Amino acid sequence: MKKSFLLLSILAAISVVAAEAPAAQAAFNTPGESVVITDSFAFDSNANSGQPPVLQAEKFQFQTEVSRLMNIVINSLYKTPEIFLRELISNGSDALDKIRFQSLTDPAALEANPNLNVTIVLHKDQRIITITDTGIGMTKEDLQKNLGTIAKSGTSEFLETMSGDKADMDLIGKFGVGFYSVFLVADKVRVTSKNNNDDQYVWESTAVNDFTIAKDPAGNTLGRGTQIAIHLKEDQEQYLSDSRIQELVTKYSEFINFPIYLRRTKTKTVDPEPTSDKEAEKKARGDSEDDEAEVEEAKDDEPKEKAAPVTVTYQEDDLMNTNKPIWIRDPKTVSATEYDEFYAVLTREPGAKALAYSHFKAEGDVEFRAIMYIPEKAPKDLFQKVDSVHQNVKLYVKRVFITDDGTEFLPRWLSFLKVVVDADDAPLNVSRETVQSNKNIKSINKHLVKKLFDLLKTLSQDEEKYADFIKEFGTSLKLGALEDKSNTKKISRLLRYRSSDSDKYTSLESYVSRMKKGQKDIFYFTGANVDEIKQSPFVESLLARGYEVLYMDDPVDEIVLSHLANFEGKVFQNVAKSDLKLGDEDEAETEKELETKFLPLLDWMHATLLNDVEKVRVSKRLTTSPAALVANDFGWTANMERLMEGQAKQNRDPMHQFIKDQKKILEINPGHPLILGMLERASKDPKAFEDDTHFQEMAKVLYDITLVRSGYTLKEGVKAFAARVENMLRVNLDVDPSAEAKYEAPLAEPRDKEEIEAEIEKREDILEADDEKPGMMTAEELNRMLGEFTDSTNPPMAGPGGKKVEVNVEKIVAETEEELDSEDAGETKNVHDEL
């Protein structure tokens, strides 16, 4: 598509050059003005005489191929044709601002029309749109200069001619090309304008080579202002729709200072006005018929039928920009209700509420006003489109919408925010549709992030509200800790987690303040949910000793804490990893004694599980569980393995299986009765391991149970685990392990001839029914059949007032018949016939 467009543009340019070649050649053949210039680029080593050399030259003017330049302006600057309406309304707003400013010193400037507004009228039959403003208007000279000179900004020139303080001037125009966007949708444009200092003139052009200006023969019809009549191209008739115009005004020009009206054609039903025909007839007959008056009055008293209402068509101007830009006001003057109402307007969600907001004005290297909202609820697809452009920042320049591409203004992890930014100095491209990256944009980004941290710091003082924020957007903060290295420390102070100390959320700062004597690490454990974490064998010893453990049930928690490494010098310690140091026991003496005591059992279990575990050792983290399976310092915990398993299915990572197959460390509880019983059995004859198949089965069952309790999945599957448990039950009950279940299944008998014939007859009936045309069953029959079905499958809803789901079969049948009868239903009928 792009290549085709480029080729067409090149061909068009070539044709334009060929057409204008004679004029251009004549200009090139004209001798230039003789001038003498200094060679400031002299870098020849021989030119060292001390005086810069001079050049005898001819001076020429740049030659402009107007039609080609016009083609570039119209077709290359803008991304979408719809932008024309924004540009024309912005021009009208500037014109209104100019006359308003003039009226401050010259009240007579508004005498022709005191109303300041923009009105849009759609002439659908003629394929014409008119946009009329009651602004300052243009003289004949203005029409020629401003509309006849490309990139000539009348707004910029107006500002240059004004003297004094221009702080109240909030004009939009800048580049002088916005008007020409109208030719994106128009094949002909007429501009009618009336300025207080001149007559009314008409400017007209097709944007090819020239334009015309004439005095309007209709006289002064505008009073003051400008009307732009746009004759739309044949493929642009979508802009003749009221709803389409309303949509574009709401999108781009909703917060323009002046009212924008759309003239709509409406109808209403009214009662006919009473007639006075009898009174007129009476007057015509004269006073000679006074004797009949009483008779006529008696007849009038008789009841008459009321005349039928009539439908009247009329036109009415509807105001389209009813919402106000509250961000330009002082925050002290805006109420909480107004902030709530504006949030609903911003999100286009009636009734939507924000959890918190911040309204501020930034000053310094860049000036802008902004309102930042934290939504009450996270969008459902917040993390499903992380890599896509998030439309959470709406950039306005002087209340005119520019773009909602928030990539430049906020980091990706803050895509949940809803922000309005109005920056007069935003670096825009000529089309005013996109921003150009520069130091101002980076400055806006820093200001917004800083204000967010201030807002969250304030919000965190309300524990209930901040808990709601963490539930909805806690994961976003954690992603920020991973992505935004410059703000990692600030984000870590805003994180909140559940812990063994309380069911409420706690901060890392609060955890550190409650650490025990001699405790050097911050203990945490990750799992699918808090209830699962509380029941994990890994936290038993820590809780028994009185240590606080952070419960982390977010899939990214383990990755985030591995990235943070420490908080205020305290290292994060995953209690599911092998190197767990509590610091309140004599490790060397205790471990040596336990290893000596349990050496026979450790050897037996390691020999049995040689292919499954790296080693077997005595645990110091268990109190009530018989064993636990821990990962080494560089291995995956159960939670990390689940997380990476989901990623591997999508990415087909070849390294996943390799890391997953890394052996874990089996820790046994030296105080558990089961372990002590196994130790006693192993100690009787340490060399009898190979012959004790029952012990080997017990060790494998214990390993499988420990896998599940530690959060891992069974490597050999559920079937192998169930077989081991069943075998142990057989041994305990003295049942032969090789004995099989006895069961005699009766064989199904083949169908007899009568049954087959009945089936064939039934099939023939079905085939005959299929040959019938659709719709043979009436809606009443369908309702009855469906009612019998729903009565048995659709019980009433629980609770008082429970209702069944109502199905309107007549409506379904009517819609289906309409579809089948339509011209495009041929394929549907064929499929139905085949079925």
Tab-separated table of N, CA and C in Angstrom, residues 23 45 161 246 318 321-322 472 510 523 631 677 746-747 760 779 797 800 807 821-822:
chain	number	residue	atom	x	y	z
A	23	ALA	N	7.520	27.516	-17.610
A	23	ALA	CA	7.648	28.667	-16.717
A	23	ALA	C	8.933	28.597	-15.909
A	45	SER	N	44.483	24.959	1.823
A	45	SER	CA	45.699	25.304	2.563
A	45	SER	C	46.467	26.430	1.901
A	161	THR	N	1.475	41.827	15.531
A	161	THR	CA	1.000	43.204	15.421
A	161	THR	C	0.407	43.720	16.717
A	246	GLN	N	-20.537	14.781	15.167
A	246	GLN	CA	-20.561	14.835	16.633
A	246	GLN	C	-19.365	14.082	17.211
A	318	ASP	N	-27.871	22.308	17.901
A	318	ASP	CA	-27.533	21.561	19.120
A	318	ASP	C	-26.104	21.863	19.525
A	321	ASN	N	-20.249	20.888	22.373
A	321	ASN	CA	-19.147	20.900	23.348
A	321	ASN	C	-19.643	21.432	24.693
A	322	THR	N	-20.337	20.574	25.414
A	322	THR	CA	-20.920	20.984	26.701
A	322	THR	C	-19.941	20.851	27.866
A	472	GLU	N	-5.465	-3.675	42.947
A	472	GLU	CA	-5.711	-3.437	41.526
A	472	GLU	C	-4.425	-3.203	40.740
A	510	SER	N	8.117	-1.252	57.193
A	510	SER	CA	7.523	-1.720	58.451
A	510	SER	C	8.078	-3.084	58.840
A	523	PHE	N	12.743	-12.470	55.278
A	523	PHE	CA	12.257	-13.785	54.869
A	523	PHE	C	10.954	-13.649	54.075
A	631	ALA	N	15.167	-25.878	46.521
A	631	ALA	CA	15.996	-25.606	45.347
A	631	ALA	C	17.333	-25.050	45.802
A	677	GLY	N	11.107	-43.471	62.495
A	677	GLY	CA	10.822	-44.870	62.230
A	677	GLY	C	11.660	-45.404	61.074
A	746	PRO	N	-20.283	-58.802	30.823
A	746	PRO	CA	-21.165	-59.445	29.826
A	746	PRO	C	-20.970	-58.817	28.453
A	747	LEU	N	-20.879	-59.639	27.420
A	747	LEU	CA	-20.690	-59.137	26.066
A	747	LEU	C	-21.994	-58.569	25.514
A	760	ILE	N	-33.738	-48.365	9.944
A	760	ILE	CA	-33.725	-47.888	8.561
A	760	ILE	C	-34.976	-47.067	8.278
A	779	ALA	N	-44.199	-21.131	14.985
A	779	ALA	CA	-43.565	-20.563	16.169
A	779	ALA	C	-44.171	-21.125	17.448
A	797	MET	N	-33.783	-19.262	39.146
A	797	MET	CA	-32.610	-18.764	39.877
A	797	MET	C	-32.872	-18.867	41.375
A	800	PRO	N	-35.393	-15.544	46.557
A	800	PRO	CA	-36.754	-15.069	46.296
A	800	PRO	C	-36.833	-14.311	44.990
A	807	VAL	N	-37.196	-16.964	26.431
A	807	VAL	CA	-36.727	-17.042	25.056
A	807	VAL	C	-37.879	-16.691	24.127
A	821	ASP	N	-34.592	-15.104	3.413
A	821	ASP	CA	-35.261	-14.489	2.277
A	821	ASP	C	-34.447	-13.371	1.647
A	822	SER	N	-33.366	-12.953	2.294
A	822	SER	CA	-32.571	-11.845	1.770
A	822	SER	C	-31.807	-12.282	0.531
